[in-house]
Coordinates of C-alpha atoms in Angstrom, one line a residue:
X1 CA 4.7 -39.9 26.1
X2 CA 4.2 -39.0 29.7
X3 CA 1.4 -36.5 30.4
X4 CA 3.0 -33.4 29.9
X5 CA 3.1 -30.5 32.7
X6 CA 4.1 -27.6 30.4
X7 CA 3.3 -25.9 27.4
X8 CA 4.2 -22.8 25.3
X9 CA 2.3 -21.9 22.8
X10 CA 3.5 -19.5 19.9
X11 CA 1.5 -17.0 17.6
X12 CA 3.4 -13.9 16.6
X13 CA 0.9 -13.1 13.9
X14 CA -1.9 -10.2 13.8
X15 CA -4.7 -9.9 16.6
X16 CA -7.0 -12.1 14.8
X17 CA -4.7 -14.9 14.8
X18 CA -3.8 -14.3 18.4
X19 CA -7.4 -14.7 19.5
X20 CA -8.6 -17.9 17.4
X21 CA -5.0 -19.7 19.0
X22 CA -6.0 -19.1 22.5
X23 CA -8.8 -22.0 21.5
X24 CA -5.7 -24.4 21.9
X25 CA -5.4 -23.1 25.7
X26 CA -9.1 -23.9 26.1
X27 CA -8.4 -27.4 24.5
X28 CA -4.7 -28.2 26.3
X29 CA -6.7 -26.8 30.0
X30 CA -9.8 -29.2 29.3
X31 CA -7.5 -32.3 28.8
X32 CA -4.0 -31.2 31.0
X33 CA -6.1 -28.8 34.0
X34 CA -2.4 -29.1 36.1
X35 CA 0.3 -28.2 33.1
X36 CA 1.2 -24.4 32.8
X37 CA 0.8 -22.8 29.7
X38 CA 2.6 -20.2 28.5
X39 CA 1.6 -17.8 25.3
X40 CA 4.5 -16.0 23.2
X41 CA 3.2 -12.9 21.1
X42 CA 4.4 -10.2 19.3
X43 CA 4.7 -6.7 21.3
X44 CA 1.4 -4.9 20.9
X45 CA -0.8 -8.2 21.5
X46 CA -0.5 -9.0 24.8
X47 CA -3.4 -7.0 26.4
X48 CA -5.4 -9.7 25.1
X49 CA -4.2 -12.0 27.0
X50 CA -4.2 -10.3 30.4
X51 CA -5.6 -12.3 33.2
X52 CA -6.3 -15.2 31.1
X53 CA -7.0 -17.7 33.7
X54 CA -5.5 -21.0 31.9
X55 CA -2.4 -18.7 30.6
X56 CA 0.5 -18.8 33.3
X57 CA 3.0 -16.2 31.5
X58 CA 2.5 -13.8 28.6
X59 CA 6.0 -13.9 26.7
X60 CA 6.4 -11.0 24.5
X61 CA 8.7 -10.8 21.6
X62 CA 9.6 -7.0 20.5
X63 CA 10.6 -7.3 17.0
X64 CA 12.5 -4.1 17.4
X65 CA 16.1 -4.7 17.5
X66 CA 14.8 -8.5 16.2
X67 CA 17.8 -10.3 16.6
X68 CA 19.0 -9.0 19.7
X69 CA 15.4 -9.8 21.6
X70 CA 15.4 -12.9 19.5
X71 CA 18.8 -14.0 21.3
X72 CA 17.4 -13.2 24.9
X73 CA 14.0 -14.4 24.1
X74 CA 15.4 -18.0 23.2
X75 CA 17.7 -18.1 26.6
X76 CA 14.4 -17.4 28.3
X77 CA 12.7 -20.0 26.8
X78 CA 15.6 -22.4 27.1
X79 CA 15.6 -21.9 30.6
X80 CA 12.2 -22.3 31.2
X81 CA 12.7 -26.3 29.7
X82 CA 9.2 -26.6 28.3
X83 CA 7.6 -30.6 27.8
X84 CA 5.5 -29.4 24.4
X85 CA 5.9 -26.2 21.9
X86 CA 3.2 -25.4 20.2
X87 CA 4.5 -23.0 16.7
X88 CA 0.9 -22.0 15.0
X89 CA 3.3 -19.9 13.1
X90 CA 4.6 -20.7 9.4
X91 CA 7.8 -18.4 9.4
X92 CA 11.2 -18.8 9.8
X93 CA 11.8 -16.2 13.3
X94 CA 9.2 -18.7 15.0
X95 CA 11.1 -21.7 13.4
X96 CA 14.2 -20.6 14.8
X97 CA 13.0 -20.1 18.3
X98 CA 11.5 -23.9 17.9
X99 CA 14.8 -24.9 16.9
X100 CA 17.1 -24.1 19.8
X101 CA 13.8 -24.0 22.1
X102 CA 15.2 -27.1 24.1
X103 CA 11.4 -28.7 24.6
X104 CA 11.3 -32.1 24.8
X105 CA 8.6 -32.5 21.6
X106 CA 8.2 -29.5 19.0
X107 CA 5.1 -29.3 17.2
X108 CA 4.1 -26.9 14.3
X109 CA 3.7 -26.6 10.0
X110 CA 5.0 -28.2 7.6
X111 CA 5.5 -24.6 5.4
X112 CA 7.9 -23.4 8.5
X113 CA 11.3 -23.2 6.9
X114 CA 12.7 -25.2 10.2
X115 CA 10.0 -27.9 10.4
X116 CA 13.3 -30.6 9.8
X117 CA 13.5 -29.8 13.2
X118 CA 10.3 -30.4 14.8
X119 CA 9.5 -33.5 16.6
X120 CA 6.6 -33.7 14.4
X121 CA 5.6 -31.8 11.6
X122 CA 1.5 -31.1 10.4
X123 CA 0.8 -30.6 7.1
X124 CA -1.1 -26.8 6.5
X125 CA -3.6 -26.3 4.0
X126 CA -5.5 -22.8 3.2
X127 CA -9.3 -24.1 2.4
X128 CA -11.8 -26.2 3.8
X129 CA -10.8 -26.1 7.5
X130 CA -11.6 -23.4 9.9
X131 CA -8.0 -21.8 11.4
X132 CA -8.9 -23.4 14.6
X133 CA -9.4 -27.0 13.0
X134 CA -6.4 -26.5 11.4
X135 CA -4.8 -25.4 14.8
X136 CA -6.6 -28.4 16.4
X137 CA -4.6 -30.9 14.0
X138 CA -1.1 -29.7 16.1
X139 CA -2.6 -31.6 19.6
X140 CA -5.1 -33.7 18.2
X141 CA -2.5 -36.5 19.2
X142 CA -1.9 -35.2 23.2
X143 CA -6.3 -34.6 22.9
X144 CA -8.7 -35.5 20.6
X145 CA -10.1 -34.4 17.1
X146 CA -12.9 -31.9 18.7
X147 CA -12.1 -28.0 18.4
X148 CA -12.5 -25.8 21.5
X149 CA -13.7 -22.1 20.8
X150 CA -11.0 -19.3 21.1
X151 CA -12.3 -17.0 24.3
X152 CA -10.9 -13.8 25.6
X153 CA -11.8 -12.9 29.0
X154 CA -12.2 -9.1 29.9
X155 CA -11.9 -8.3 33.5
X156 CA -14.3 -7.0 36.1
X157 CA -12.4 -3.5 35.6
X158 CA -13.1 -4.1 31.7
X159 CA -16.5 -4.9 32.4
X160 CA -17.1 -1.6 35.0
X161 CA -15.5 0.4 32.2
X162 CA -17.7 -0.2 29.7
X163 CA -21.0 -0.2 31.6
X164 CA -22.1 3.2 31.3
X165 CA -22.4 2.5 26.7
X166 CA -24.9 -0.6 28.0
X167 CA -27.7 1.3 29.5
X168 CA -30.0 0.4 26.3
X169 CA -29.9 -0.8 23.0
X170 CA -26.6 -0.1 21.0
X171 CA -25.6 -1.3 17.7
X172 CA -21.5 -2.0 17.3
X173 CA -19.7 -0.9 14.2
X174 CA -16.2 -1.8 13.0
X175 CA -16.1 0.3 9.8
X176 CA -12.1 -0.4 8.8
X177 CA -9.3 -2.7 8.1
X178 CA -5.6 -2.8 8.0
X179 CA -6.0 -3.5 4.1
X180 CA -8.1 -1.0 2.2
X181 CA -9.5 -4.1 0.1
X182 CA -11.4 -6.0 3.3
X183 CA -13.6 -3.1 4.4
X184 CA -16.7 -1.9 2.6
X185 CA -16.4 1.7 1.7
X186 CA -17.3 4.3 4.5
X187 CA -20.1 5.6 2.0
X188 CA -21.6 2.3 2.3
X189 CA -21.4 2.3 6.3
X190 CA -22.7 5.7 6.2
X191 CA -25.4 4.8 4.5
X192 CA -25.6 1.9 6.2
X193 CA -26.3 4.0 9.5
X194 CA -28.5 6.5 8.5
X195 CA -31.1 3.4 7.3
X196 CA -31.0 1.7 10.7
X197 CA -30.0 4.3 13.4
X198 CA -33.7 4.1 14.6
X199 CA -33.7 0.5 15.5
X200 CA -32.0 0.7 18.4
X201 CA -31.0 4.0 21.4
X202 CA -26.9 4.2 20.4
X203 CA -24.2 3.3 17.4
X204 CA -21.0 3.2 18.9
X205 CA -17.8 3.1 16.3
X206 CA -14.9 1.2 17.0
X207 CA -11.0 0.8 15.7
X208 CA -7.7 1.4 16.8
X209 CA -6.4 5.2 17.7
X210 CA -5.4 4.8 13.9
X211 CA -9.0 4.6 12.7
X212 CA -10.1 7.9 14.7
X213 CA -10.4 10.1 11.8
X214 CA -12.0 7.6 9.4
X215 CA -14.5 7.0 12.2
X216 CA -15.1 10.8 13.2
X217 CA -16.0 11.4 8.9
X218 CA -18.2 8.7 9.1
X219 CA -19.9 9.7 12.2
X220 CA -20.2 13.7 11.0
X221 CA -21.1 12.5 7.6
X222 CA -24.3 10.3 8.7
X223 CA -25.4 13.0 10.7
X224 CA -26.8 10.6 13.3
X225 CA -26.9 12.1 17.1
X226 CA -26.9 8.7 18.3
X227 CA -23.6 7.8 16.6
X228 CA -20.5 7.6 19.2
X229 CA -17.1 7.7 18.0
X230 CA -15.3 5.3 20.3
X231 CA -11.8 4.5 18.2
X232 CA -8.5 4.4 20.2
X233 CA -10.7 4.9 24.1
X234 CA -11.2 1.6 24.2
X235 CA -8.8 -1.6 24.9
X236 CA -9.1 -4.9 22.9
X237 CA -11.1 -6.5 25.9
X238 CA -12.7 -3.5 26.6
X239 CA -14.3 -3.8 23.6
X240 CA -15.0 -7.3 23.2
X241 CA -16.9 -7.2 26.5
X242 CA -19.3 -4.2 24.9
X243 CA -19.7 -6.5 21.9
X244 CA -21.1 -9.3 23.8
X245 CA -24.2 -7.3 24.6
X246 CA -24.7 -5.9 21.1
X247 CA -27.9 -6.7 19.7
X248 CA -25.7 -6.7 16.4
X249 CA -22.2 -6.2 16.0
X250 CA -21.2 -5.0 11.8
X251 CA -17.7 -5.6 10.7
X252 CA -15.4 -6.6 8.0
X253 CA -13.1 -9.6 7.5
X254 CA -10.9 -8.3 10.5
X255 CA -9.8 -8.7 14.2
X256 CA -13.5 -7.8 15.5
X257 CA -14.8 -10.9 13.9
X258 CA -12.6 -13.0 15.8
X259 CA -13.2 -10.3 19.1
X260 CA -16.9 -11.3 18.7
X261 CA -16.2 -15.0 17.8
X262 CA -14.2 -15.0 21.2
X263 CA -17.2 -13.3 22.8
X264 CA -20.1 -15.7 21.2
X265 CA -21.3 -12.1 20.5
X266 CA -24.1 -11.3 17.3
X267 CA -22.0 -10.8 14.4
X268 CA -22.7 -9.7 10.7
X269 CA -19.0 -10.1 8.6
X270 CA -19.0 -7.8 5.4
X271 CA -16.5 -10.1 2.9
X272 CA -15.6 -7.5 0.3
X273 CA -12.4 -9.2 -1.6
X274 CA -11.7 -12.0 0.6
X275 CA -13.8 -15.3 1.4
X276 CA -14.6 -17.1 4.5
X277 CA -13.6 -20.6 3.1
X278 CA -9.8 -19.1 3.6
X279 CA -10.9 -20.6 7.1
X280 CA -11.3 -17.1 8.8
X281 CA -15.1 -17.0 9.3
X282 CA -17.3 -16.0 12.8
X283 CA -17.8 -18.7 14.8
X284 CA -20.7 -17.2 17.1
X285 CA -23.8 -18.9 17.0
X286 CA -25.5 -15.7 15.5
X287 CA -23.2 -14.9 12.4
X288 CA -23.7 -13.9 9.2
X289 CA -21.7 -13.8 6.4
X290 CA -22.5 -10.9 3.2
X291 CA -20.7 -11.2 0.4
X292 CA -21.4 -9.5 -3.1
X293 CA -23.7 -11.3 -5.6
X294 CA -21.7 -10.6 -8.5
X295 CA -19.4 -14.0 -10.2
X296 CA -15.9 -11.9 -10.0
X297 CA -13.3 -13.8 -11.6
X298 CA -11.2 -11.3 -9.8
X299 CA -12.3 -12.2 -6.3
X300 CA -10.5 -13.5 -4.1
X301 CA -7.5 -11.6 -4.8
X302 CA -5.6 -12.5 -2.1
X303 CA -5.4 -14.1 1.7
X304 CA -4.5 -10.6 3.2
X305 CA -6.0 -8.2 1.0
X306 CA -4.4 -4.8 -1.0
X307 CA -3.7 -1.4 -0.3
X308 CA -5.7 -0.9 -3.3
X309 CA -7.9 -2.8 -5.8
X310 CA -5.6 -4.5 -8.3
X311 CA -8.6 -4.2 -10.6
X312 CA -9.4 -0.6 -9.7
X313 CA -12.8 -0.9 -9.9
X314 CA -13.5 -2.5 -6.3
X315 CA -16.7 -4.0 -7.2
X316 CA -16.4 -6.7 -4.4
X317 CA -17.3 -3.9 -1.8
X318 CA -18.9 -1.4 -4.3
X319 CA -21.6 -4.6 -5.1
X320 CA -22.7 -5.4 -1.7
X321 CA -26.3 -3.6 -1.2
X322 CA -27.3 -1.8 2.0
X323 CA -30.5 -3.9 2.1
X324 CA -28.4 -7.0 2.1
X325 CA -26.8 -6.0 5.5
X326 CA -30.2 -4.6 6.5
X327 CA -31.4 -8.2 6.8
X328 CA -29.2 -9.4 8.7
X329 CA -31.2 -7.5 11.7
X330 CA -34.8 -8.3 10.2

């Protein structure tokens, strides 16, 4: 094979799977610095991915009205006449826009429904590899075995933004998830914060607009001055570049892990009813993982997570002690 001069790469998935696939950019620039890549992402995403410096286009696939945008979204790609697809995806929309793609070689999983079609096909397995060792596996004949780290990189604008939060110490918080059954109960945070709130000058709350109100009872609750609610003011980069200079940042098994991880910023990862052997775990040099102490035959659950305990006792969060996050920060 010829060395090839373009790529697209396709994640459609949630954030966190967004941000540990741009370590395939990082890998494709080191060994291919002249090929464009291009990054295809479901609507809602693609701020991550602004002014990316190895990322040539940012293709954005609206799954409202899906089959329509699917239609114009394949003639678009067609067009473009890409050397190498990259599907990190394992479901059959992606499959189909491999399919009538018209790139010379088409690589992705062996679960998607279309793999028949793919030039060559790599075999997935949940467990013992990281996601990004498992992304690896789709290049590792066009490079070599070695993972590159996934990066984001916020902009000068980003970074000017957030400067005035940075003036001293500060603590970052992440208190919620999209599934009720990977974040530690807002008690527990609250708890959490009225322990350490001393330690350092500010605690600044992060989330999604949708994680306002959760953030603004935990906040009142702790009755902690230093406390700021920043939910929904602050863009993903945003706040990945004010978690870089955390002297610790406290989350749950969600997309600021893999913010941080893309930062190299401090990191303490609350696992309440999933595990980080899924292949989900921070990859900062300062990470650490809690996890309850308890032998739950019920636990892990699931990949994703639950709206609610299937057990309805929720003793994978409900076990975890304060002091065992405490430590984290001794």
């Amino acid at each position: 094979m010829e060395r090839p001069k373009s790529f697209l790469v396709i994640q459609t998935a949630f954030i966190g799977d967004v941000i540990l696939a741009t370590a395939l950019v990082e890998k494709i620039h080191q060994f291919y610095p002249d090929a464009t890549i291009d990054f295809l992402l479901r609507k809602g995403n693609e701020s991550l991915l602004v002014n990316h410096p190895f990322v040539r286009e940012v293709i954005v696939f609206d799954k409202q009205k899906k089959y329509r945008n699917l239609f114009l979204l394949i003639r678009k790609i067609r067009r473009t006449k890409y050397e190498v697809l990259l599907n990190v995806q394992r479901f059959a929309t992606t499959g189909i826009i491999t399919l009538f793609s018209g790139a010379k070689t088409k690589i992705g999983f062996d679960k998607n429904p279309f793999s028949f079609s793919f030039t060559s096909k790599i075999k997935h397995q949940i467990g013992h590899l990281h996601e990004i060792e498992r992304n690896q596996k789709l290049i590792e004949p066009l490079t070599d075995s070695r993972t590159a780290m996934p990066r984001l990189y916020p902009s000068t604008g980003d970074n000017d933004f957030i400067r005035g939060y940075q003036t001293s110490s500060y603590y970052c918080i992440a208190p919620t998830s999209v599934w009720f059954t990977k974040q530690w109960p807002t008690e527990k945070w609250i708890e959490f914060i009225r322990c350490n709130h001393k330690l350092v000058k500010s605690i600044y709350l992060l989330g999604a607009p949708s994680d306002h109100i959760v953030c603004e009872s935990i906040r009142l609750a702790s009755g902690v001055s230093s406390v700021i609610n920043l939910s929904g003011k602050l863009s993903f980069l945003q706040s990945a570049a004010l978690m870089r200079n955390a002297q610790m940042n406290f989350v749950n098994d969600s997309a600021p892990m893999h913010l941080a991880s893309a930062m190299n910023a401090p990191v303490t990862v609350i696992y309440c009813s999933t595990v980080p052997s899924f292949g989900f775990g921070p990859l900062s040099s300062n990470s650490t993982v809690i996890e309850t102490k308890e032998k739950l035959d019920c636990r892990p659950c699931g990949l994703h997570g639950f709206k609610d305990c299937p057990k309805g006792h929720f003793k994978c969060a409900q076990t975890i002690a304060i002091e065992s996050v405490m430590r984290s920060i001794a």
